[in-house]
Amino acid sequence: MNNVSQLLVGHPVERMEDARFLSGSGLFVDDLERDGMLHAAILRSSIAHADIVSIDTSAALRMPGVHAVITAADIGGEIPVIPLRLAPLPEFEPFRQPVIAADKVRYVGEPIAVVVADSRAIAEDALEAIDVQFEALSAVTGRGATEDALFACADDNVSLRYSAGFGDADAAFANADYVRTERFSVQRHTALPMETRGLLAEWDSSSARLIVTGATKVTFYNRRALAKMLDLGQDDIDLIEIDVGGGFGVRGEFYPEDFLIPFAARKLARPVKWIEDRREHLMAINHSRDVACELSIACRSDGTMLGLRGAVFSDMGAYIRTNGGVVPAKAAQFLPGPYRIPNVSVSVETFMTSKTPVGTYRGPGRFEANFFRERLIDMVALDLGIDVAEIRRKNLITEAELPYPIDGLVPYEGPTSYDTGNYVEVFERALLEIGWRDKCHLQGRLIDGVRHGIGLGCFVESGGAGPKENAALTLERDGSLTIAVGSSVLGQGLETVLGQIAADTLSIPFDRIRVLHGSTTLLDEGFGTYHSRAVVMGGSAVLDAAKKLREKILEQAANHLGRPNSELTIADQHVVAANGASVSLAALATEQVLSADGTFANTTRTYSYGTHAAHVTVDPRTGRVEILDYVAVEDVGRAINPAIVHGQAIGAIVQGLGGVFFDHLVYDEEAQLLNASLADYLVPTASDFPRLRAVTLELRPSLTNPLGAKGAGEGGIVAVAAATANAVAAALTPLGVEIHHLPLTPPRLWRLIKDARDRTPTAA
Amino acid sequence: MTRTVAVHLTVNGAAATISVEPRTTLTDALRNELRLTGTHLGCEHGVCGACTVIVDGAAVRSCLMLAVQAEGRDVRTVESLGDAAHLGPLQLAFRKHHALQCGFCTPGILTTAHALLSEEPDADEDRIRDVISGNLCRCTGYIPIVAAIMEARSAYLGVQAEAAQ
């Protein structure tokens, strides 16, 4: 590489995506139009649990402009079921979701029929003309057996149970000075990307080919799944990724519509577009969190942690979708967190209810586990009379102990170890940033009518692994570079980051690079974007391809210039020899195709880690919480673009605060979703959390990949509930209030304060 | 077939005539009839602000306004604020401050901010935050958005000073 000062990696390069988004010229799926295009709308169950007695579509079919009404009867044969993409445990198979309800519905929002019409308005009108007769069954709203089990194979509605662990937790608890058990929970909520889902499916009858636009996240996997369901070859289908308005884990999994819309397009041999509306979105896209935990800890009287026992209970909703049991499995796995706890035993129970199915949302399981554990640690510190910072400092895993194995906490996963890091240094940095020493005397104090609290939350979290990712780089005839990568872009700025990596390796100006991503036309195989893996895997694949392409370019230039490769450099869009002779990249690419494929395979996870600290006030008269200061400190190994990493962190903190204070999918006793609109489902707005900071460190690069990067998209969210709830609890400790359950809405806090006062009338 | 109504309006400075069903929202008319797809739909009931356009100088939720109500009005969309090769001051500030990620809510925030700064180029941080709190963004956490709008104020102050001369 030449002049180091010109390197882009590590710099806050302005994003190549921005100009099109800022000028309104981005291309999202609803922006697409096709000749002869029809519009689909989906009839969804209005009732949570029922047998379908009959479906009469005749009136809808008679409406002018309606082309088809598709029900299970029209699919023919066996109704396809949505596959398990992650950890396909056999126990989950009976609970998989059919792409359309045939004789039973199990949640409000389950697809029953698809109307295809000349316009969306006509299609929606026709939904009202479909007559479905139900025989209602009792709804299942929580854990435990019910009158009408959701699935014949599970009277108790339990879909999976397992136990796992390391060390000897029973012995640790039997011999400990101190033991405490508490029950915690995180409410059901979802990611809520600003763009709802959408698909445009086009069937070419003459070539028997299908093109589906609007796909993302795991397009190659989804193509395999769709090909099987439609009895087509994989090569007969292209899944195209265009601009995507946010993913956060929920978007891009295989949903019922990913079959239904292509099916409709093939049946009618016309382009069919479906755009989810917000009400549908809230009842159809994966919900997440909704985990409860009974957590026990065993300590010495000096606060040394000896053992941890955790029983995780996860409401999976009505079906097990693509993500399988990832949410509860990760909630269990990350219970011990970044602490030296030699004896750990966890158990997981997943149960089915008449609610929308659950999948992953940014920081799946981690957000929950950190909240459970960090809350319990503060309770222990209070009991034992130890400072909450001191008890963490005492138990954090030290750098000398890394790599630190955490094998055996997920029975179907192989051994894994926390890799590199300095957990203590990052922890101390967070204390410094929040001003712990100067502020800890404020804990619980009442000043001007509000009580102050400062809370801490430590985390370690996995990202960036396997199995592999592919990239293909082509030097175009005009000397520009095209990058095709199997990673998906969900709005994080990945195009820019991959462009930076290639620009540095090939010394090609950033504005001469074009990044194509996600679509199945680009490469034979790709793996997608999830688990904070796009930079680690996709970035490393681009780096590999760029190095190979550089060699090819130099090789060919060497023939031209009559000098060995070792004397050649790339600069100013030319290959230049030490003697000053040069040839342009454009000329080289015109002579011969110059391209290279790169790949990066890695099954070893990276573990990023950090500490969050929050300073809040709580008004005991109203239960209102204000965040006075918040800082998230995270070591991401290496930040390819610090502005993008910082932006991800701040955005993630605010999403996390939404999960602490607002986001809540509320169901009634009949399993009706009560707040399926943005007027009722609250998320943070610009005025809620104006004072937040994120500190991104590059202390210990990952050793698993040549970039040294670790997953960076989730560290901002995973400890938010932990730190914030600890701060709120610290503020209310003098009132005898303890926090166990989210969300921390003003009415809930007010009720906790009132109940505590009623118990001890002397507290002020 | 369905009855349609002709609507005459000015969009981004140019006269336009569209023929729409009475129930068509202004968003759908802009997107489908005029192919101005920079205006996005995020909720279709006036909460998220992604569809905000400027009607006679005021920021308006185009999903809550019928196209027929735009008869004779002056409508400006995000496309009027500068194209990709010639970004305007708000757009440049957004890029500099990393005030967008997925870009879906961005057009509505830009139009809201443009309407605000056109009226109140000296709006303070609290005022900006308050006005922008009607637009939902799930990526950025809003902090860089407020910073970008603060920075763009100087360009609007300049415009107001010129107009006063």
mmCIF file of N, CA, C and O in Angstrom, chain A residues 14-15 18 21-24 28 30-31 33 120-121 125 191-192 194-195 244-246 248 277-278 361 491 643-644 647-648 650-651 654-655 677-678 683-687 690, chain B residues 23 31 35 37-38 40 42-45 47-48 78-79 82-84 87 91 94-96 98 100-106 110 129 132-133 136-143:
data_model
loop_
_atom_site.group_PDB
_atom_site.id
_atom_site.type_symbol
_atom_site.label_atom_id
_atom_site.label_comp_id
_atom_site.label_asym_id
_atom_site.label_seq_id
_atom_site.Cartn_x
_atom_site.Cartn_y
_atom_site.Cartn_z
ATOM 1 N N GLU A 14 -17.481 10.165 4.665
ATOM 2 C CA GLU A 14 -18.905 10.408 4.400
ATOM 3 C C GLU A 14 -19.446 9.279 3.551
ATOM 4 O O GLU A 14 -18.765 8.751 2.669
ATOM 5 N N ARG A 15 -20.676 8.927 3.759
ATOM 6 C CA ARG A 15 -21.206 7.698 3.168
ATOM 7 C C ARG A 15 -21.570 7.874 1.692
ATOM 8 O O ARG A 15 -22.131 8.881 1.294
ATOM 9 N N ASP A 18 -25.444 8.400 0.955
ATOM 10 C CA ASP A 18 -26.252 9.503 1.470
ATOM 11 C C ASP A 18 -26.899 10.376 0.401
ATOM 12 O O ASP A 18 -28.040 10.803 0.567
ATOM 13 N N PHE A 21 -30.247 9.112 -0.747
ATOM 14 C CA PHE A 21 -31.300 9.166 0.272
ATOM 15 C C PHE A 21 -31.724 10.613 0.553
ATOM 16 O O PHE A 21 -32.890 10.909 0.769
ATOM 17 N N LEU A 22 -30.768 11.515 0.578
ATOM 18 C CA LEU A 22 -31.058 12.907 0.928
ATOM 19 C C LEU A 22 -31.843 13.620 -0.168
ATOM 20 O O LEU A 22 -32.538 14.601 0.103
ATOM 21 N N SER A 23 -31.714 13.153 -1.392
ATOM 22 C CA SER A 23 -32.391 13.827 -2.495
ATOM 23 C C SER A 23 -33.692 13.126 -2.866
ATOM 24 O O SER A 23 -34.329 13.485 -3.848
ATOM 25 N N GLY A 24 -34.077 12.134 -2.101
ATOM 26 C CA GLY A 24 -35.321 11.426 -2.410
ATOM 27 C C GLY A 24 -35.177 10.482 -3.576
ATOM 28 O O GLY A 24 -36.175 10.037 -4.141
ATOM 29 N N PHE A 28 -36.632 2.253 -2.849
ATOM 30 C CA PHE A 28 -37.201 1.263 -1.937
ATOM 31 C C PHE A 28 -38.262 0.471 -2.709
ATOM 32 O O PHE A 28 -38.710 0.894 -3.769
ATOM 33 N N ASP A 30 -41.384 -0.112 -2.557
ATOM 34 C CA ASP A 30 -42.661 0.488 -2.963
ATOM 35 C C ASP A 30 -42.473 1.543 -4.057
ATOM 36 O O ASP A 30 -43.441 2.036 -4.624
ATOM 37 N N ASP A 31 -41.230 1.895 -4.345
ATOM 38 C CA ASP A 31 -40.980 2.872 -5.410
ATOM 39 C C ASP A 31 -41.018 2.223 -6.802
ATOM 40 O O ASP A 31 -40.931 2.924 -7.806
ATOM 41 N N GLU A 33 -42.447 0.295 -10.075
ATOM 42 C CA GLU A 33 -43.661 0.128 -10.868
ATOM 43 C C GLU A 33 -43.332 -0.783 -12.035
ATOM 44 O O GLU A 33 -42.210 -0.761 -12.544
ATOM 45 N N ARG A 120 -54.233 -1.252 -4.912
ATOM 46 C CA ARG A 120 -54.222 -1.632 -3.510
ATOM 47 C C ARG A 120 -55.566 -1.332 -2.862
ATOM 48 O O ARG A 120 -56.060 -2.092 -2.037
ATOM 49 N N ALA A 121 -56.178 -0.203 -3.268
ATOM 50 C CA ALA A 121 -57.455 0.190 -2.677
ATOM 51 C C ALA A 121 -58.528 -0.854 -2.990
ATOM 52 O O ALA A 121 -59.299 -1.251 -2.101
ATOM 53 N N ASP A 125 -60.529 -3.193 -0.383
ATOM 54 C CA ASP A 125 -61.997 -3.255 -0.373
ATOM 55 C C ASP A 125 -62.465 -4.704 -0.412
ATOM 56 O O ASP A 125 -63.403 -5.093 0.294
ATOM 57 N N ALA A 191 -38.867 -4.541 16.613
ATOM 58 C CA ALA A 191 -37.835 -3.611 16.164
ATOM 59 C C ALA A 191 -38.389 -2.348 15.523
ATOM 60 O O ALA A 191 -37.816 -1.278 15.641
ATOM 61 N N LEU A 192 -39.492 -2.485 14.820
ATOM 62 C CA LEU A 192 -40.155 -1.364 14.158
ATOM 63 C C LEU A 192 -39.266 -0.580 13.199
ATOM 64 O O LEU A 192 -39.055 0.623 13.382
ATOM 65 N N MET A 194 -38.557 1.719 10.022
ATOM 66 C CA MET A 194 -39.477 2.739 9.503
ATOM 67 C C MET A 194 -40.129 2.324 8.188
ATOM 68 O O MET A 194 -41.247 2.719 7.902
ATOM 69 N N GLU A 195 -39.418 1.570 7.384
ATOM 70 C CA GLU A 195 -40.064 1.040 6.183
ATOM 71 C C GLU A 195 -40.706 -0.287 6.546
ATOM 72 O O GLU A 195 -40.040 -1.178 7.084
ATOM 73 N N VAL A 244 -33.186 -0.544 1.647
ATOM 74 C CA VAL A 244 -33.969 -1.159 2.720
ATOM 75 C C VAL A 244 -34.058 -0.192 3.891
ATOM 76 O O VAL A 244 -33.036 0.285 4.384
ATOM 77 N N GLY A 245 -35.273 0.076 4.327
ATOM 78 C CA GLY A 245 -35.490 1.071 5.384
ATOM 79 C C GLY A 245 -35.409 0.505 6.786
ATOM 80 O O GLY A 245 -36.334 0.620 7.571
ATOM 81 N N GLY A 246 -34.264 -0.098 7.094
ATOM 82 C CA GLY A 246 -34.026 -0.580 8.450
ATOM 83 C C GLY A 246 -34.369 -2.049 8.608
ATOM 84 O O GLY A 246 -35.330 -2.540 8.016
ATOM 85 N N PHE A 248 -32.757 -4.352 11.736
ATOM 86 C CA PHE A 248 -32.686 -4.590 13.187
ATOM 87 C C PHE A 248 -33.060 -6.025 13.572
ATOM 88 O O PHE A 248 -33.564 -6.270 14.662
ATOM 89 N N ASP A 277 -48.937 -2.670 5.472
ATOM 90 C CA ASP A 277 -49.238 -1.405 6.159
ATOM 91 C C ASP A 277 -48.809 -1.519 7.623
ATOM 92 O O ASP A 277 -48.420 -2.589 8.089
ATOM 93 N N ARG A 278 -48.843 -0.413 8.329
ATOM 94 C CA ARG A 278 -48.245 -0.420 9.669
ATOM 95 C C ARG A 278 -49.021 -1.301 10.641
ATOM 96 O O ARG A 278 -48.437 -1.924 11.521
ATOM 97 N N TYR A 361 -34.486 -9.652 17.503
ATOM 98 C CA TYR A 361 -34.438 -8.195 17.403
ATOM 99 C C TYR A 361 -33.100 -7.802 18.013
ATOM 100 O O TYR A 361 -32.718 -8.320 19.065
ATOM 101 N N GLY A 491 -29.341 -0.598 5.748
ATOM 102 C CA GLY A 491 -29.361 0.809 6.102
ATOM 103 C C GLY A 491 -28.242 1.217 7.032
ATOM 104 O O GLY A 491 -28.215 2.326 7.546
ATOM 105 N N ALA A 643 -17.489 7.012 12.324
ATOM 106 C CA ALA A 643 -18.759 7.753 12.324
ATOM 107 C C ALA A 643 -19.930 6.792 12.221
ATOM 108 O O ALA A 643 -20.966 6.969 12.875
ATOM 109 N N ILE A 644 -19.762 5.761 11.405
ATOM 110 C CA ILE A 644 -20.838 4.783 11.250
ATOM 111 C C ILE A 644 -21.010 3.977 12.531
ATOM 112 O O ILE A 644 -22.126 3.758 13.005
ATOM 113 N N GLY A 647 -22.640 6.190 15.087
ATOM 114 C CA GLY A 647 -24.049 6.365 14.753
ATOM 115 C C GLY A 647 -24.873 5.142 15.119
ATOM 116 O O GLY A 647 -25.992 5.248 15.629
ATOM 117 N N GLN A 648 -24.304 3.969 14.871
ATOM 118 C CA GLN A 648 -24.985 2.724 15.264
ATOM 119 C C GLN A 648 -25.164 2.657 16.769
ATOM 120 O O GLN A 648 -26.203 2.246 17.266
ATOM 121 N N ILE A 650 -25.262 5.161 19.066
ATOM 122 C CA ILE A 650 -26.252 6.118 19.588
ATOM 123 C C ILE A 650 -27.670 5.666 19.226
ATOM 124 O O ILE A 650 -28.583 5.677 20.060
ATOM 125 N N GLY A 651 -27.843 5.248 17.971
ATOM 126 C CA GLY A 651 -29.161 4.773 17.554
ATOM 127 C C GLY A 651 -29.606 3.576 18.372
ATOM 128 O O GLY A 651 -30.775 3.452 18.745
ATOM 129 N N VAL A 654 -30.813 4.511 21.908
ATOM 130 C CA VAL A 654 -32.176 5.047 21.922
ATOM 131 C C VAL A 654 -33.204 3.939 21.695
ATOM 132 O O VAL A 654 -34.251 3.900 22.346
ATOM 133 N N GLN A 655 -32.878 3.004 20.800
ATOM 134 C CA GLN A 655 -33.795 1.857 20.651
ATOM 135 C C GLN A 655 -33.928 1.100 21.971
ATOM 136 O O GLN A 655 -35.017 0.683 22.349
ATOM 137 N N SER A 677 -50.911 0.224 16.245
ATOM 138 C CA SER A 677 -50.736 1.443 15.456
ATOM 139 C C SER A 677 -49.657 2.276 16.122
ATOM 140 O O SER A 677 -49.393 2.124 17.319
ATOM 141 N N LEU A 678 -49.048 3.160 15.355
ATOM 142 C CA LEU A 678 -47.993 3.984 15.945
ATOM 143 C C LEU A 678 -48.558 5.046 16.886
ATOM 144 O O LEU A 678 -47.807 5.671 17.637
ATOM 145 N N VAL A 683 -42.675 4.642 20.618
ATOM 146 C CA VAL A 683 -41.222 4.504 20.469
ATOM 147 C C VAL A 683 -40.603 5.864 20.771
ATOM 148 O O VAL A 683 -41.308 6.876 20.788
ATOM 149 N N PRO A 684 -39.300 5.916 21.031
ATOM 150 C CA PRO A 684 -38.683 7.203 21.377
ATOM 151 C C PRO A 684 -38.812 8.236 20.261
ATOM 152 O O PRO A 684 -38.753 7.902 19.073
ATOM 153 N N THR A 685 -38.977 9.491 20.671
ATOM 154 C CA THR A 685 -38.956 10.604 19.719
ATOM 155 C C THR A 685 -37.768 11.508 20.065
ATOM 156 O O THR A 685 -37.078 11.284 21.062
ATOM 157 N N ALA A 686 -37.585 12.547 19.249
ATOM 158 C CA ALA A 686 -36.388 13.391 19.372
ATOM 159 C C ALA A 686 -36.272 14.078 20.722
ATOM 160 O O ALA A 686 -35.175 14.432 21.160
ATOM 161 N N SER A 687 -37.390 14.296 21.391
ATOM 162 C CA SER A 687 -37.321 15.052 22.645
ATOM 163 C C SER A 687 -37.151 14.159 23.868
ATOM 164 O O SER A 687 -36.990 14.667 24.982
ATOM 165 N N PRO A 690 -32.270 13.386 24.868
ATOM 166 C CA PRO A 690 -31.299 14.240 24.161
ATOM 167 C C PRO A 690 -29.866 14.123 24.659
ATOM 168 O O PRO A 690 -28.958 14.588 23.976
ATOM 169 N N ARG B 23 -60.778 9.507 -3.027
ATOM 170 C CA ARG B 23 -60.205 8.996 -1.775
ATOM 171 C C ARG B 23 -58.672 8.963 -1.782
ATOM 172 O O ARG B 23 -58.064 8.589 -0.791
ATOM 173 N N ARG B 31 -46.679 10.067 -5.212
ATOM 174 C CA ARG B 31 -45.847 8.889 -5.492
ATOM 175 C C ARG B 31 -46.276 8.180 -6.778
ATOM 176 O O ARG B 31 -45.442 7.835 -7.606
ATOM 177 N N ARG B 35 -44.931 10.255 -9.714
ATOM 178 C CA ARG B 35 -43.713 9.448 -9.567
ATOM 179 C C ARG B 35 -42.637 10.167 -8.747
ATOM 180 O O ARG B 35 -41.431 9.996 -8.992
ATOM 181 N N THR B 37 -41.149 9.677 -5.746
ATOM 182 C CA THR B 37 -41.129 8.615 -4.737
ATOM 183 C C THR B 37 -40.221 8.932 -3.545
ATOM 184 O O THR B 37 -40.025 8.080 -2.689
ATOM 185 N N GLY B 38 -39.716 10.158 -3.500
ATOM 186 C CA GLY B 38 -38.939 10.539 -2.318
ATOM 187 C C GLY B 38 -39.808 10.665 -1.079
ATOM 188 O O GLY B 38 -39.334 10.515 0.047
ATOM 189 N N HIS B 40 -42.181 9.265 1.510
ATOM 190 C CA HIS B 40 -42.397 7.879 1.942
ATOM 191 C C HIS B 40 -43.599 7.740 2.859
ATOM 192 O O HIS B 40 -43.969 8.683 3.547
ATOM 193 N N GLY B 42 -44.878 5.744 6.120
ATOM 194 C CA GLY B 42 -44.407 4.896 7.214
ATOM 195 C C GLY B 42 -45.523 4.365 8.085
ATOM 196 O O GLY B 42 -45.356 3.357 8.761
ATOM 197 N N CYS B 43 -46.666 5.076 8.122
ATOM 198 C CA CYS B 43 -47.735 4.590 8.997
ATOM 199 C C CYS B 43 -49.128 4.839 8.448
ATOM 200 O O CYS B 43 -50.075 4.208 8.893
ATOM 201 N N GLU B 44 -49.250 5.783 7.542
ATOM 202 C CA GLU B 44 -50.551 6.093 6.920
ATOM 203 C C GLU B 44 -51.597 6.582 7.913
ATOM 204 O O GLU B 44 -52.784 6.520 7.625
ATOM 205 N N HIS B 45 -51.166 7.012 9.088
ATOM 206 C CA HIS B 45 -52.136 7.726 9.913
ATOM 207 C C HIS B 45 -51.540 8.910 10.661
ATOM 208 O O HIS B 45 -51.976 9.245 11.752
ATOM 209 N N VAL B 47 -48.683 9.719 12.119
ATOM 210 C CA VAL B 47 -47.861 9.699 13.333
ATOM 211 C C VAL B 47 -46.370 9.797 13.019
ATOM 212 O O VAL B 47 -45.652 10.555 13.673
ATOM 213 N N CYS B 48 -45.896 9.079 12.014
ATOM 214 C CA CYS B 48 -44.440 8.909 11.880
ATOM 215 C C CYS B 48 -43.756 10.052 11.141
ATOM 216 O O CYS B 48 -42.565 10.271 11.302
ATOM 217 N N VAL B 78 -39.314 16.571 -0.967
ATOM 218 C CA VAL B 78 -37.867 16.482 -0.725
ATOM 219 C C VAL B 78 -37.079 16.688 -2.013
ATOM 220 O O VAL B 78 -35.973 17.241 -1.991
ATOM 221 N N GLU B 79 -37.670 16.309 -3.139
ATOM 222 C CA GLU B 79 -36.957 16.441 -4.415
ATOM 223 C C GLU B 79 -36.621 17.900 -4.727
ATOM 224 O O GLU B 79 -35.729 18.181 -5.525
ATOM 225 N N GLY B 82 -32.875 19.787 -3.445
ATOM 226 C CA GLY B 82 -31.557 19.618 -4.072
ATOM 227 C C GLY B 82 -31.409 18.196 -4.578
ATOM 228 O O GLY B 82 -31.838 17.272 -3.896
ATOM 229 N N ASP B 83 -30.852 18.035 -5.774
ATOM 230 C CA ASP B 83 -30.690 16.668 -6.279
ATOM 231 C C ASP B 83 -29.355 16.089 -5.814
ATOM 232 O O ASP B 83 -28.560 16.769 -5.168
ATOM 233 N N ALA B 84 -29.133 14.825 -6.135
ATOM 234 C CA ALA B 84 -27.977 14.113 -5.575
ATOM 235 C C ALA B 84 -26.655 14.802 -5.908
ATOM 236 O O ALA B 84 -25.703 14.746 -5.128
ATOM 237 N N LEU B 87 -26.647 18.989 -3.608
ATOM 238 C CA LEU B 87 -27.381 18.942 -2.347
ATOM 239 C C LEU B 87 -27.502 20.345 -1.754
ATOM 240 O O LEU B 87 -26.586 21.155 -1.861
ATOM 241 N N GLN B 91 -29.345 19.196 3.421
ATOM 242 C CA GLN B 91 -28.898 17.857 2.995
ATOM 243 C C GLN B 91 -27.404 17.668 3.258
ATOM 244 O O GLN B 91 -26.968 16.624 3.736
ATOM 245 N N PHE B 94 -26.825 17.122 6.895
ATOM 246 C CA PHE B 94 -27.219 15.760 7.291
ATOM 247 C C PHE B 94 -26.113 14.770 6.939
ATOM 248 O O PHE B 94 -25.789 13.881 7.717
ATOM 249 N N ARG B 95 -25.535 14.936 5.757
ATOM 250 C CA ARG B 95 -24.474 14.010 5.371
ATOM 251 C C ARG B 95 -23.270 14.170 6.290
ATOM 252 O O ARG B 95 -22.703 13.200 6.775
ATOM 253 N N LYS B 96 -22.922 15.410 6.561
ATOM 254 C CA LYS B 96 -21.739 15.665 7.392
ATOM 255 C C LYS B 96 -21.914 15.090 8.797
ATOM 256 O O LYS B 96 -20.977 14.533 9.368
ATOM 257 N N HIS B 98 -23.824 12.637 9.749
ATOM 258 C CA HIS B 98 -24.269 11.243 9.775
ATOM 259 C C HIS B 98 -25.682 11.163 10.367
ATOM 260 O O HIS B 98 -25.991 10.322 11.211
ATOM 261 N N LEU B 100 -28.386 10.334 9.023
ATOM 262 C CA LEU B 100 -29.279 9.363 8.402
ATOM 263 C C LEU B 100 -28.543 8.036 8.338
ATOM 264 O O LEU B 100 -27.320 8.001 8.257
ATOM 265 N N GLN B 101 -29.303 6.968 8.413
ATOM 266 C CA GLN B 101 -28.708 5.647 8.173
ATOM 267 C C GLN B 101 -29.474 4.962 7.051
ATOM 268 O O GLN B 101 -29.041 4.975 5.915
ATOM 269 N N CYS B 102 -30.651 4.429 7.359
ATOM 270 C CA CYS B 102 -31.361 3.736 6.275
ATOM 271 C C CYS B 102 -31.984 4.717 5.301
ATOM 272 O O CYS B 102 -32.285 4.355 4.165
ATOM 273 N N GLY B 103 -32.216 5.946 5.712
ATOM 274 C CA GLY B 103 -32.689 6.975 4.795
ATOM 275 C C GLY B 103 -34.181 6.988 4.553
ATOM 276 O O GLY B 103 -34.671 7.795 3.763
ATOM 277 N N PHE B 104 -34.934 6.145 5.227
ATOM 278 C CA PHE B 104 -36.364 6.070 4.919
ATOM 279 C C PHE B 104 -37.150 7.230 5.517
ATOM 280 O O PHE B 104 -38.022 7.797 4.870
ATOM 281 N N CYS B 105 -36.808 7.612 6.748
ATOM 282 C CA CYS B 105 -37.514 8.725 7.389
ATOM 283 C C CYS B 105 -36.972 10.066 6.930
ATOM 284 O O CYS B 105 -37.584 11.108 7.175
ATOM 285 N N THR B 106 -35.791 10.056 6.308
ATOM 286 C CA THR B 106 -35.034 11.275 6.020
ATOM 287 C C THR B 106 -35.817 12.322 5.214
ATOM 288 O O THR B 106 -35.796 13.502 5.574
ATOM 289 N N LEU B 110 -36.294 16.134 6.499
ATOM 290 C CA LEU B 110 -35.747 17.273 5.750
ATOM 291 C C LEU B 110 -36.837 18.298 5.446
ATOM 292 O O LEU B 110 -36.624 19.506 5.601
ATOM 293 N N ARG B 129 -35.680 20.372 18.434
ATOM 294 C CA ARG B 129 -35.989 19.062 18.989
ATOM 295 C C ARG B 129 -37.506 18.856 19.087
ATOM 296 O O ARG B 129 -38.041 17.797 18.781
ATOM 297 N N ILE B 132 -39.004 18.415 15.564
ATOM 298 C CA ILE B 132 -38.608 17.135 14.962
ATOM 299 C C ILE B 132 -39.190 15.938 15.729
ATOM 300 O O ILE B 132 -39.234 14.818 15.226
ATOM 301 N N SER B 133 -39.679 16.183 16.942
ATOM 302 C CA SER B 133 -40.241 15.067 17.721
ATOM 303 C C SER B 133 -41.525 14.523 17.088
ATOM 304 O O SER B 133 -42.039 13.504 17.534
ATOM 305 N N LEU B 136 -40.586 10.152 13.345
ATOM 306 C CA LEU B 136 -39.910 8.997 13.934
ATOM 307 C C LEU B 136 -38.729 8.572 13.084
ATOM 308 O O LEU B 136 -38.804 8.537 11.857
ATOM 309 N N CYS B 137 -37.629 8.261 13.775
ATOM 310 C CA CYS B 137 -36.451 7.681 13.150
ATOM 311 C C CYS B 137 -36.032 6.529 14.037
ATOM 312 O O CYS B 137 -35.994 6.678 15.255
ATOM 313 N N ARG B 138 -35.727 5.382 13.469
ATOM 314 C CA ARG B 138 -35.348 4.218 14.280
ATOM 315 C C ARG B 138 -33.847 3.951 14.237
ATOM 316 O O ARG B 138 -33.365 3.074 14.955
ATOM 317 N N CYS B 139 -33.117 4.662 13.385
ATOM 318 C CA CYS B 139 -31.691 4.355 13.227
ATOM 319 C C CYS B 139 -30.785 5.266 14.042
ATOM 320 O O CYS B 139 -29.824 4.809 14.654
ATOM 321 N N THR B 140 -31.023 6.562 14.008
ATOM 322 C CA THR B 140 -29.988 7.513 14.421
ATOM 323 C C THR B 140 -30.031 7.906 15.886
ATOM 324 O O THR B 140 -29.059 8.468 16.393
ATOM 325 N N GLY B 141 -31.155 7.720 16.554
ATOM 326 C CA GLY B 141 -31.272 8.231 17.918
ATOM 327 C C GLY B 141 -31.482 9.740 17.965
ATOM 328 O O GLY B 141 -31.437 10.332 19.039
ATOM 329 N N TYR B 142 -31.679 10.358 16.810
ATOM 330 C CA TYR B 142 -32.049 11.778 16.650
ATOM 331 C C TYR B 142 -30.929 12.774 16.929
ATOM 332 O O TYR B 142 -30.972 13.898 16.434
ATOM 333 N N ILE B 143 -29.965 12.431 17.752
ATOM 334 C CA ILE B 143 -28.958 13.412 18.171
ATOM 335 C C ILE B 143 -28.236 14.025 16.969
ATOM 336 O O ILE B 143 -28.129 15.248 16.872
#
